[in-house]
Amino acid sequence: MINIKTTMMKTGKLMMGVLMIGMLFVGCKKSSERIVDCFGESLKLSVHVTVNPNNAKQVSTEVKYWGEKKISGIKWEYGDGATEATTGLTGNHLYASAGTYTVKARVTFTEGKSSCEVDPTKAVTIQ
C-alpha cells in the first residue's frame, strides 16, 4: 500500500532540490543587461562586444534595446581612452594592445527638451 504522506514529502523534497539548483544557475548568470526607468518607462538595454576573428584587437560593439523610446545617440567609451559617438546602435574600435577593457555605451534618449542617459557596460579581453 502506498503511503500518500510519504510520497508527497518525497515529491516536495525533489521539487525543492530542483528549485534550489535552478536558482543557483540563474543567480550566477553574469549579464550586462540593465533595466532602468527613463521618462516613466522601464527600458531594457544590453551591450554586446564581438572580437573580430581575423584581427583579435578589433571589436564590434552593439547596444540591444527593448523599449518604445527613441535613442538619440550613443557615446562609446572603449576603456583605453578612446571614444566614439554614433547615432546608430553599433560601433567599432581597434585596440593598440592586449588587456581587459570595460566598454561603456552612454545611451541618450531624448523626449522633447528632456533627455535621459543610461550607461550599460561590458568587459572584453583582447589577446
Short mmCIF file of N, CA, C and O in Angstrom, two decimals:
data_model
loop_
_atom_site.label_atom_id
_atom_site.label_comp_id
_atom_site.label_asym_id
_atom_site.label_seq_id
_atom_site.Cartn_x
_atom_site.Cartn_y
_atom_site.Cartn_z
N MET A 1 0.84 -1.17 0.00
CA MET A 1 0.00 0.00 0.00
C MET A 1 0.89 1.24 0.00
O MET A 1 1.87 1.31 0.73
N ILE A 2 0.56 2.22 -0.80
CA ILE A 2 1.34 3.44 -0.93
C ILE A 2 0.91 4.43 0.13
O ILE A 2 -0.27 4.72 0.30
N ASN A 3 1.91 4.98 0.84
CA ASN A 3 1.65 5.98 1.86
C ASN A 3 1.66 7.35 1.17
O ASN A 3 2.70 7.81 0.70
N ILE A 4 0.51 7.98 1.08
CA ILE A 4 0.37 9.26 0.37
C ILE A 4 1.22 10.34 1.03
O ILE A 4 1.87 11.14 0.35
N LYS A 5 1.28 10.40 2.35
CA LYS A 5 2.05 11.43 3.05
C LYS A 5 3.53 11.29 2.72
O LYS A 5 4.21 12.28 2.43
N THR A 6 4.07 10.09 2.71
CA THR A 6 5.48 9.86 2.39
C THR A 6 5.76 10.25 0.95
O THR A 6 6.77 10.89 0.65
N THR A 7 4.87 9.87 0.03
CA THR A 7 5.03 10.21 -1.39
C THR A 7 5.03 11.72 -1.59
O THR A 7 5.85 12.26 -2.32
N MET A 8 4.13 12.43 -0.91
CA MET A 8 4.07 13.89 -1.04
C MET A 8 5.33 14.54 -0.47
O MET A 8 5.84 15.50 -1.02
N MET A 9 5.86 14.01 0.63
CA MET A 9 7.08 14.57 1.21
C MET A 9 8.26 14.38 0.27
O MET A 9 9.07 15.28 0.07
N LYS A 10 8.36 13.18 -0.34
CA LYS A 10 9.45 12.93 -1.28
C LYS A 10 9.34 13.83 -2.50
O LYS A 10 10.32 14.38 -2.98
N THR A 11 8.13 14.01 -3.01
CA THR A 11 7.90 14.88 -4.15
C THR A 11 8.26 16.33 -3.80
O THR A 11 8.90 17.03 -4.58
N GLY A 12 7.87 16.75 -2.62
CA GLY A 12 8.18 18.12 -2.17
C GLY A 12 9.68 18.34 -2.05
O GLY A 12 10.21 19.38 -2.44
N LYS A 13 10.41 17.36 -1.50
CA LYS A 13 11.87 17.47 -1.37
C LYS A 13 12.52 17.52 -2.75
O LYS A 13 13.45 18.28 -2.98
N LEU A 14 12.03 16.70 -3.66
CA LEU A 14 12.57 16.69 -5.02
C LEU A 14 12.34 18.04 -5.70
O LEU A 14 13.25 18.61 -6.30
N MET A 15 11.14 18.57 -5.57
CA MET A 15 10.83 19.86 -6.18
C MET A 15 11.69 20.97 -5.57
O MET A 15 12.16 21.85 -6.26
N MET A 16 11.89 20.92 -4.25
CA MET A 16 12.72 21.92 -3.59
C MET A 16 14.16 21.84 -4.07
O MET A 16 14.80 22.86 -4.31
N GLY A 17 14.66 20.63 -4.28
CA GLY A 17 16.02 20.45 -4.79
C GLY A 17 16.18 21.01 -6.19
O GLY A 17 17.15 21.69 -6.50
N VAL A 18 15.22 20.72 -7.04
CA VAL A 18 15.25 21.24 -8.41
C VAL A 18 15.19 22.76 -8.40
O VAL A 18 15.92 23.44 -9.13
N LEU A 19 14.35 23.33 -7.56
CA LEU A 19 14.23 24.78 -7.45
C LEU A 19 15.53 25.41 -6.99
O LEU A 19 15.97 26.42 -7.52
N MET A 20 16.19 24.80 -6.00
CA MET A 20 17.46 25.34 -5.49
C MET A 20 18.54 25.29 -6.55
O MET A 20 19.31 26.23 -6.71
N ILE A 21 18.61 24.18 -7.31
CA ILE A 21 19.60 24.08 -8.39
C ILE A 21 19.32 25.13 -9.46
O ILE A 21 20.21 25.80 -9.95
N GLY A 22 18.06 25.30 -9.82
CA GLY A 22 17.69 26.31 -10.81
C GLY A 22 18.06 27.71 -10.36
O GLY A 22 18.58 28.52 -11.13
N MET A 23 17.84 28.02 -9.09
CA MET A 23 18.19 29.34 -8.56
C MET A 23 19.69 29.55 -8.58
O MET A 23 20.17 30.65 -8.82
N LEU A 24 20.46 28.49 -8.34
CA LEU A 24 21.90 28.60 -8.35
C LEU A 24 22.39 29.02 -9.73
O LEU A 24 23.20 29.93 -9.87
N PHE A 25 21.86 28.38 -10.79
CA PHE A 25 22.29 28.72 -12.14
C PHE A 25 21.82 30.11 -12.54
O PHE A 25 22.55 30.87 -13.15
N VAL A 26 20.61 30.48 -12.21
CA VAL A 26 20.09 31.80 -12.56
C VAL A 26 20.84 32.87 -11.78
O VAL A 26 21.21 33.90 -12.31
N GLY A 27 21.11 32.63 -10.52
CA GLY A 27 21.80 33.61 -9.68
C GLY A 27 23.23 33.86 -10.09
O GLY A 27 23.79 34.90 -9.84
N CYS A 28 23.86 32.90 -10.74
CA CYS A 28 25.26 33.03 -11.13
C CYS A 28 25.42 33.61 -12.54
O CYS A 28 26.53 33.84 -12.97
N LYS A 29 24.34 33.81 -13.23
CA LYS A 29 24.41 34.31 -14.60
C LYS A 29 24.94 35.74 -14.60
O LYS A 29 24.43 36.61 -13.92
N LYS A 30 26.02 35.96 -15.35
CA LYS A 30 26.56 37.31 -15.49
C LYS A 30 25.97 37.92 -16.75
O LYS A 30 25.98 37.30 -17.81
N SER A 31 25.49 39.13 -16.62
CA SER A 31 24.86 39.78 -17.75
C SER A 31 25.16 41.26 -17.72
O SER A 31 25.33 41.84 -16.66
N SER A 32 25.23 41.86 -18.89
CA SER A 32 25.42 43.30 -18.96
C SER A 32 24.09 44.02 -19.14
O SER A 32 24.06 45.20 -19.40
N GLU A 33 23.00 43.29 -19.01
CA GLU A 33 21.69 43.91 -19.19
C GLU A 33 21.36 44.81 -18.02
O GLU A 33 21.69 44.53 -16.88
N ARG A 34 20.70 45.91 -18.32
CA ARG A 34 20.23 46.82 -17.29
C ARG A 34 18.80 47.19 -17.60
O ARG A 34 18.45 47.41 -18.75
N ILE A 35 18.01 47.26 -16.56
CA ILE A 35 16.64 47.75 -16.69
C ILE A 35 16.58 49.04 -15.90
O ILE A 35 16.92 49.07 -14.72
N VAL A 36 16.19 50.12 -16.55
CA VAL A 36 16.16 51.44 -15.91
C VAL A 36 14.83 52.11 -16.20
O VAL A 36 14.11 51.74 -17.12
N ASP A 37 14.55 53.13 -15.42
CA ASP A 37 13.36 53.93 -15.63
C ASP A 37 13.78 55.23 -16.30
O ASP A 37 14.61 55.96 -15.77
N CYS A 38 13.25 55.49 -17.46
CA CYS A 38 13.59 56.69 -18.22
C CYS A 38 12.29 57.26 -18.77
O CYS A 38 11.60 56.58 -19.53
N PHE A 39 11.94 58.46 -18.36
CA PHE A 39 10.69 59.10 -18.77
C PHE A 39 9.47 58.28 -18.35
O PHE A 39 8.48 58.20 -19.06
N GLY A 40 9.58 57.61 -17.22
CA GLY A 40 8.45 56.83 -16.72
C GLY A 40 8.24 55.50 -17.41
O GLY A 40 7.23 54.85 -17.22
N GLU A 41 9.19 55.08 -18.23
CA GLU A 41 9.09 53.79 -18.92
C GLU A 41 10.29 52.94 -18.53
O GLU A 41 11.42 53.43 -18.46
N SER A 42 10.06 51.66 -18.26
CA SER A 42 11.16 50.75 -17.99
C SER A 42 11.82 50.38 -19.31
O SER A 42 11.16 49.92 -20.23
N LEU A 43 13.12 50.59 -19.39
CA LEU A 43 13.88 50.29 -20.59
C LEU A 43 14.86 49.17 -20.29
O LEU A 43 15.50 49.17 -19.24
N LYS A 44 15.03 48.25 -21.20
CA LYS A 44 15.99 47.17 -21.04
C LYS A 44 17.06 47.33 -22.10
O LYS A 44 16.76 47.40 -23.29
N LEU A 45 18.32 47.44 -21.65
CA LEU A 45 19.44 47.65 -22.55
C LEU A 45 20.53 46.64 -22.24
O LEU A 45 20.71 46.25 -21.09
N SER A 46 21.30 46.28 -23.24
CA SER A 46 22.49 45.48 -23.01
C SER A 46 23.54 45.84 -24.05
O SER A 46 23.22 46.32 -25.14
N VAL A 47 24.80 45.66 -23.67
CA VAL A 47 25.92 45.92 -24.56
C VAL A 47 26.52 44.58 -24.97
O VAL A 47 26.74 43.71 -24.14
N HIS A 48 26.78 44.44 -26.26
CA HIS A 48 27.40 43.23 -26.78
C HIS A 48 28.69 43.63 -27.48
O HIS A 48 28.71 44.61 -28.23
N VAL A 49 29.76 42.88 -27.23
CA VAL A 49 31.06 43.15 -27.84
C VAL A 49 31.50 41.87 -28.54
O VAL A 49 31.53 40.80 -27.94
N THR A 50 31.85 42.00 -29.82
CA THR A 50 32.31 40.85 -30.61
C THR A 50 33.71 41.14 -31.12
O THR A 50 33.95 42.17 -31.76
N VAL A 51 34.64 40.23 -30.81
CA VAL A 51 36.01 40.37 -31.29
C VAL A 51 36.08 39.81 -32.71
O VAL A 51 35.56 38.74 -33.00
N ASN A 52 36.73 40.57 -33.59
CA ASN A 52 36.87 40.17 -34.99
C ASN A 52 37.74 38.91 -35.06
O ASN A 52 38.87 38.91 -34.57
N PRO A 53 37.27 37.82 -35.67
CA PRO A 53 38.07 36.59 -35.74
C PRO A 53 39.33 36.73 -36.60
O PRO A 53 40.28 35.97 -36.44
N ASN A 54 39.36 37.72 -37.48
CA ASN A 54 40.53 37.93 -38.34
C ASN A 54 41.53 38.92 -37.77
O ASN A 54 42.65 39.02 -38.26
N ASN A 55 41.11 39.68 -36.76
CA ASN A 55 42.01 40.65 -36.11
C ASN A 55 41.61 40.72 -34.64
O ASN A 55 40.62 41.36 -34.29
N ALA A 56 42.35 40.06 -33.78
CA ALA A 56 41.99 39.91 -32.37
C ALA A 56 41.99 41.22 -31.58
O ALA A 56 41.55 41.24 -30.44
N LYS A 57 42.45 42.30 -32.16
CA LYS A 57 42.44 43.60 -31.47
C LYS A 57 41.29 44.50 -31.92
O LYS A 57 41.11 45.59 -31.41
N GLN A 58 40.50 44.04 -32.87
CA GLN A 58 39.38 44.83 -33.39
C GLN A 58 38.07 44.26 -32.85
O GLN A 58 37.85 43.06 -32.84
N VAL A 59 37.19 45.18 -32.40
CA VAL A 59 35.90 44.76 -31.87
C VAL A 59 34.77 45.52 -32.56
O VAL A 59 34.95 46.63 -33.03
N SER A 60 33.62 44.86 -32.59
CA SER A 60 32.37 45.50 -32.99
C SER A 60 31.51 45.55 -31.74
O SER A 60 31.46 44.58 -30.97
N THR A 61 30.85 46.67 -31.53
CA THR A 61 30.01 46.83 -30.35
C THR A 61 28.58 47.09 -30.80
O THR A 61 28.33 47.63 -31.87
N GLU A 62 27.64 46.69 -29.94
CA GLU A 62 26.24 46.88 -30.28
C GLU A 62 25.42 47.04 -29.00
O GLU A 62 25.64 46.33 -28.02
N VAL A 63 24.49 47.97 -29.03
CA VAL A 63 23.51 48.11 -27.95
C VAL A 63 22.25 47.41 -28.42
O VAL A 63 21.77 47.66 -29.51
N LYS A 64 21.75 46.52 -27.58
CA LYS A 64 20.44 45.90 -27.83
C LYS A 64 19.48 46.57 -26.88
O LYS A 64 19.76 46.71 -25.70
N TYR A 65 18.34 46.97 -27.41
CA TYR A 65 17.40 47.79 -26.66
C TYR A 65 15.99 47.28 -26.85
O TYR A 65 15.57 47.00 -27.96
N TRP A 66 15.28 47.14 -25.73
CA TRP A 66 13.89 46.74 -25.74
C TRP A 66 13.09 47.85 -25.09
O TRP A 66 13.19 48.07 -23.89
N GLY A 67 12.35 48.59 -25.85
CA GLY A 67 11.56 49.69 -25.33
C GLY A 67 10.96 50.51 -26.47
O GLY A 67 11.24 50.26 -27.64
N GLU A 68 10.19 51.51 -26.10
CA GLU A 68 9.48 52.32 -27.09
C GLU A 68 10.15 53.66 -27.37
O GLU A 68 9.86 54.31 -28.36
N LYS A 69 11.03 54.11 -26.49
CA LYS A 69 11.65 55.43 -26.66
C LYS A 69 12.72 55.39 -27.76
O LYS A 69 13.30 54.36 -28.04
N LYS A 70 12.97 56.56 -28.35
CA LYS A 70 13.95 56.66 -29.42
C LYS A 70 15.32 57.04 -28.85
O LYS A 70 15.43 57.98 -28.06
N ILE A 71 16.34 56.31 -29.28
CA ILE A 71 17.72 56.63 -28.90
C ILE A 71 18.19 57.77 -29.78
O ILE A 71 18.13 57.69 -31.01
N SER A 72 18.68 58.84 -29.15
CA SER A 72 19.15 59.98 -29.94
C SER A 72 20.65 59.93 -30.18
O SER A 72 21.15 60.63 -31.05
N GLY A 73 21.38 59.12 -29.44
CA GLY A 73 22.81 58.99 -29.67
C GLY A 73 23.47 58.08 -28.65
O GLY A 73 22.92 57.83 -27.58
N ILE A 74 24.64 57.58 -29.03
CA ILE A 74 25.43 56.74 -28.13
C ILE A 74 26.86 57.24 -28.15
O ILE A 74 27.44 57.48 -29.22
N LYS A 75 27.44 57.40 -26.97
CA LYS A 75 28.86 57.71 -26.86
C LYS A 75 29.54 56.46 -26.30
O LYS A 75 29.29 56.05 -25.17
N TRP A 76 30.37 55.85 -27.14
CA TRP A 76 31.10 54.65 -26.75
C TRP A 76 32.39 55.05 -26.05
O TRP A 76 33.11 55.90 -26.54
N GLU A 77 32.66 54.43 -24.93
CA GLU A 77 33.94 54.58 -24.22
C GLU A 77 34.55 53.19 -24.18
O GLU A 77 33.97 52.27 -23.60
N TYR A 78 35.73 53.04 -24.80
CA TYR A 78 36.29 51.70 -25.01
C TYR A 78 37.23 51.23 -23.90
O TYR A 78 37.76 50.13 -23.98
N GLY A 79 37.45 52.04 -22.88
CA GLY A 79 38.25 51.61 -21.75
C GLY A 79 39.74 51.84 -21.91
O GLY A 79 40.51 51.60 -20.97
N ASP A 80 40.16 52.30 -23.07
CA ASP A 80 41.57 52.60 -23.30
C ASP A 80 41.78 54.09 -23.58
O ASP A 80 42.82 54.50 -24.07
N GLY A 81 40.78 54.90 -23.26
CA GLY A 81 40.85 56.34 -23.50
C GLY A 81 40.16 56.77 -24.79
O GLY A 81 39.89 57.95 -24.99
N ALA A 82 39.88 55.84 -25.68
CA ALA A 82 39.24 56.16 -26.95
C ALA A 82 37.72 56.23 -26.77
O ALA A 82 37.15 55.48 -25.99
N THR A 83 37.11 57.15 -27.52
CA THR A 83 35.65 57.29 -27.52
C THR A 83 35.17 57.39 -28.96
O THR A 83 35.95 57.68 -29.87
N GLU A 84 33.88 57.15 -29.13
CA GLU A 84 33.26 57.26 -30.44
C GLU A 84 31.80 57.63 -30.23
O GLU A 84 31.13 57.05 -29.38
N ALA A 85 31.31 58.59 -30.98
CA ALA A 85 29.90 58.98 -30.91
C ALA A 85 29.19 58.44 -32.14
O ALA A 85 29.68 58.59 -33.26
N THR A 86 28.04 57.78 -31.92
CA THR A 86 27.27 57.23 -33.03
C THR A 86 25.80 57.59 -32.85
O THR A 86 25.34 57.83 -31.73
N THR A 87 25.08 57.63 -33.93
CA THR A 87 23.63 57.80 -33.86
C THR A 87 22.93 56.47 -34.04
O THR A 87 21.75 56.34 -33.77
N GLY A 88 23.67 55.45 -34.50
CA GLY A 88 23.13 54.10 -34.64
C GLY A 88 23.46 53.28 -33.40
O GLY A 88 24.04 53.77 -32.43
N LEU A 89 23.11 52.02 -33.43
CA LEU A 89 23.29 51.14 -32.28
C LEU A 89 24.63 50.42 -32.26
O LEU A 89 24.90 49.65 -31.34
N THR A 90 25.50 50.67 -33.25
CA THR A 90 26.76 49.93 -33.34
C THR A 90 27.96 50.86 -33.34
O THR A 90 27.86 52.05 -33.65
N GLY A 91 29.09 50.28 -33.00
CA GLY A 91 30.36 51.00 -33.04
C GLY A 91 31.47 50.02 -33.37
O GLY A 91 31.26 48.80 -33.40
N ASN A 92 32.66 50.54 -33.63
CA ASN A 92 33.84 49.71 -33.93
C ASN A 92 35.06 50.34 -33.28
O ASN A 92 35.14 51.57 -33.17
N HIS A 93 36.00 49.48 -32.88
CA HIS A 93 37.21 50.01 -32.26
C HIS A 93 38.36 49.04 -32.48
O HIS A 93 38.18 47.83 -32.53
N LEU A 94 39.56 49.62 -32.61
CA LEU A 94 40.79 48.85 -32.75
C LEU A 94 41.67 49.16 -31.55
O LEU A 94 42.08 50.31 -31.36
N TYR A 95 41.94 48.16 -30.72
CA TYR A 95 42.79 48.33 -29.55
C TYR A 95 44.25 48.26 -29.96
O TYR A 95 44.63 47.50 -30.86
N ALA A 96 45.08 49.04 -29.29
CA ALA A 96 46.52 49.06 -29.59
C ALA A 96 47.26 47.91 -28.91
O ALA A 96 48.27 47.43 -29.43
N SER A 97 46.75 47.45 -27.77
CA SER A 97 47.46 46.39 -27.05
C SER A 97 46.48 45.45 -26.35
O SER A 97 45.31 45.79 -26.14
N ALA A 98 47.00 44.29 -25.99
CA ALA A 98 46.20 43.28 -25.30
C ALA A 98 45.86 43.76 -23.90
O ALA A 98 46.55 44.61 -23.32
N GLY A 99 44.78 43.23 -23.35
CA GLY A 99 44.36 43.57 -22.00
C GLY A 99 42.87 43.36 -21.83
O GLY A 99 42.18 42.96 -22.77
N THR A 100 42.40 43.62 -20.63
CA THR A 100 40.97 43.55 -20.36
C THR A 100 40.46 44.97 -20.22
O THR A 100 41.01 45.76 -19.45
N TYR A 101 39.43 45.29 -20.96
CA TYR A 101 38.88 46.64 -21.01
C TYR A 101 37.39 46.60 -20.69
O TYR A 101 36.72 45.60 -20.93
N THR A 102 36.89 47.73 -20.19
CA THR A 102 35.45 47.87 -19.95
C THR A 102 34.89 48.80 -21.01
O THR A 102 35.28 49.96 -21.10
N VAL A 103 33.98 48.27 -21.80
CA VAL A 103 33.31 49.06 -22.84
C VAL A 103 32.03 49.62 -22.24
O VAL A 103 31.23 48.89 -21.67
N LYS A 104 31.87 50.93 -22.36
CA LYS A 104 30.66 51.59 -21.85
C LYS A 104 29.94 52.25 -23.01
O LYS A 104 30.56 52.90 -23.85
N ALA A 105 28.63 52.09 -23.04
CA ALA A 105 27.80 52.75 -24.04
C ALA A 105 26.91 53.75 -23.30
O ALA A 105 25.97 53.36 -22.63
N ARG A 106 27.24 55.02 -23.40
CA ARG A 106 26.40 56.05 -22.79
C ARG A 106 25.27 56.35 -23.76
O ARG A 106 25.45 57.07 -24.74
N VAL A 107 24.12 55.77 -23.51
CA VAL A 107 22.97 55.85 -24.40
C VAL A 107 22.08 57.01 -23.97
O VAL A 107 21.70 57.09 -22.80
N THR A 108 21.76 57.90 -24.91
CA THR A 108 20.94 59.07 -24.62
C THR A 108 19.58 58.94 -25.31
O THR A 108 19.51 58.67 -26.52
N PHE A 109 18.55 59.10 -24.51
CA PHE A 109 17.18 59.14 -25.02
C PHE A 109 16.71 60.59 -24.88
O PHE A 109 16.97 61.22 -23.86
N THR A 110 16.06 61.13 -25.89
CA THR A 110 15.56 62.49 -25.84
C THR A 110 14.06 62.47 -26.11
O THR A 110 13.58 61.80 -27.01
N GLU A 111 13.35 63.24 -25.27
CA GLU A 111 11.91 63.39 -25.45
C GLU A 111 11.60 64.87 -25.23
O GLU A 111 11.69 65.37 -24.12
N GLY A 112 11.28 65.55 -26.32
CA GLY A 112 11.07 66.99 -26.24
C GLY A 112 12.39 67.68 -25.89
O GLY A 112 13.40 67.45 -26.52
N LYS A 113 12.37 68.48 -24.81
CA LYS A 113 13.59 69.16 -24.37
C LYS A 113 14.30 68.39 -23.26
O LYS A 113 15.33 68.83 -22.76
N SER A 114 13.74 67.27 -22.86
CA SER A 114 14.33 66.47 -21.80
C SER A 114 15.15 65.32 -22.37
O SER A 114 14.89 64.84 -23.47
N SER A 115 16.15 64.90 -21.60
CA SER A 115 16.93 63.74 -22.01
C SER A 115 17.20 62.84 -20.81
O SER A 115 17.08 63.26 -19.66
N CYS A 116 17.52 61.62 -21.11
CA CYS A 116 17.80 60.60 -20.09
C CYS A 116 18.99 59.80 -20.60
O CYS A 116 19.04 59.43 -21.77
N GLU A 117 19.99 59.56 -19.72
CA GLU A 117 21.15 58.78 -20.12
C GLU A 117 21.22 57.49 -19.32
O GLU A 117 20.94 57.47 -18.12
N VAL A 118 21.63 56.44 -19.99
CA VAL A 118 21.84 55.13 -19.39
C VAL A 118 23.19 54.64 -19.87
O VAL A 118 23.54 54.84 -21.04
N ASP A 119 23.97 54.01 -19.00
CA ASP A 119 25.32 53.61 -19.41
C ASP A 119 25.66 52.16 -19.05
O ASP A 119 26.43 51.90 -18.14
N PRO A 120 25.11 51.21 -19.81
CA PRO A 120 25.48 49.82 -19.59
C PRO A 120 26.93 49.57 -19.99
O PRO A 120 27.47 50.26 -20.85
N THR A 121 27.58 48.58 -19.35
CA THR A 121 28.97 48.26 -19.64
C THR A 121 29.14 46.77 -19.93
O THR A 121 28.28 45.96 -19.60
N LYS A 122 30.27 46.46 -20.51
CA LYS A 122 30.63 45.06 -20.80
C LYS A 122 32.14 44.96 -20.81
O LYS A 122 32.82 45.77 -21.44
N ALA A 123 32.68 43.96 -20.13
CA ALA A 123 34.13 43.73 -20.14
C ALA A 123 34.49 42.92 -21.38
O ALA A 123 33.76 42.03 -21.80
N VAL A 124 35.67 43.24 -21.95
CA VAL A 124 36.17 42.50 -23.10
C VAL A 124 37.67 42.25 -22.88
O VAL A 124 38.38 43.13 -22.40
N THR A 125 38.12 41.05 -23.21
CA THR A 125 39.53 40.71 -23.11
C THR A 125 40.10 40.62 -24.52
O THR A 125 39.61 39.88 -25.36
N ILE A 126 41.16 41.41 -24.75
CA ILE A 126 41.82 41.48 -26.03
C ILE A 126 43.13 40.71 -25.93
O ILE A 126 43.91 40.95 -25.00
N GLN A 127 43.37 39.83 -26.86
CA GLN A 127 44.60 38.99 -26.85
C GLN A 127 45.71 39.66 -27.63
O GLN A 127 45.55 40.29 -28.57
#
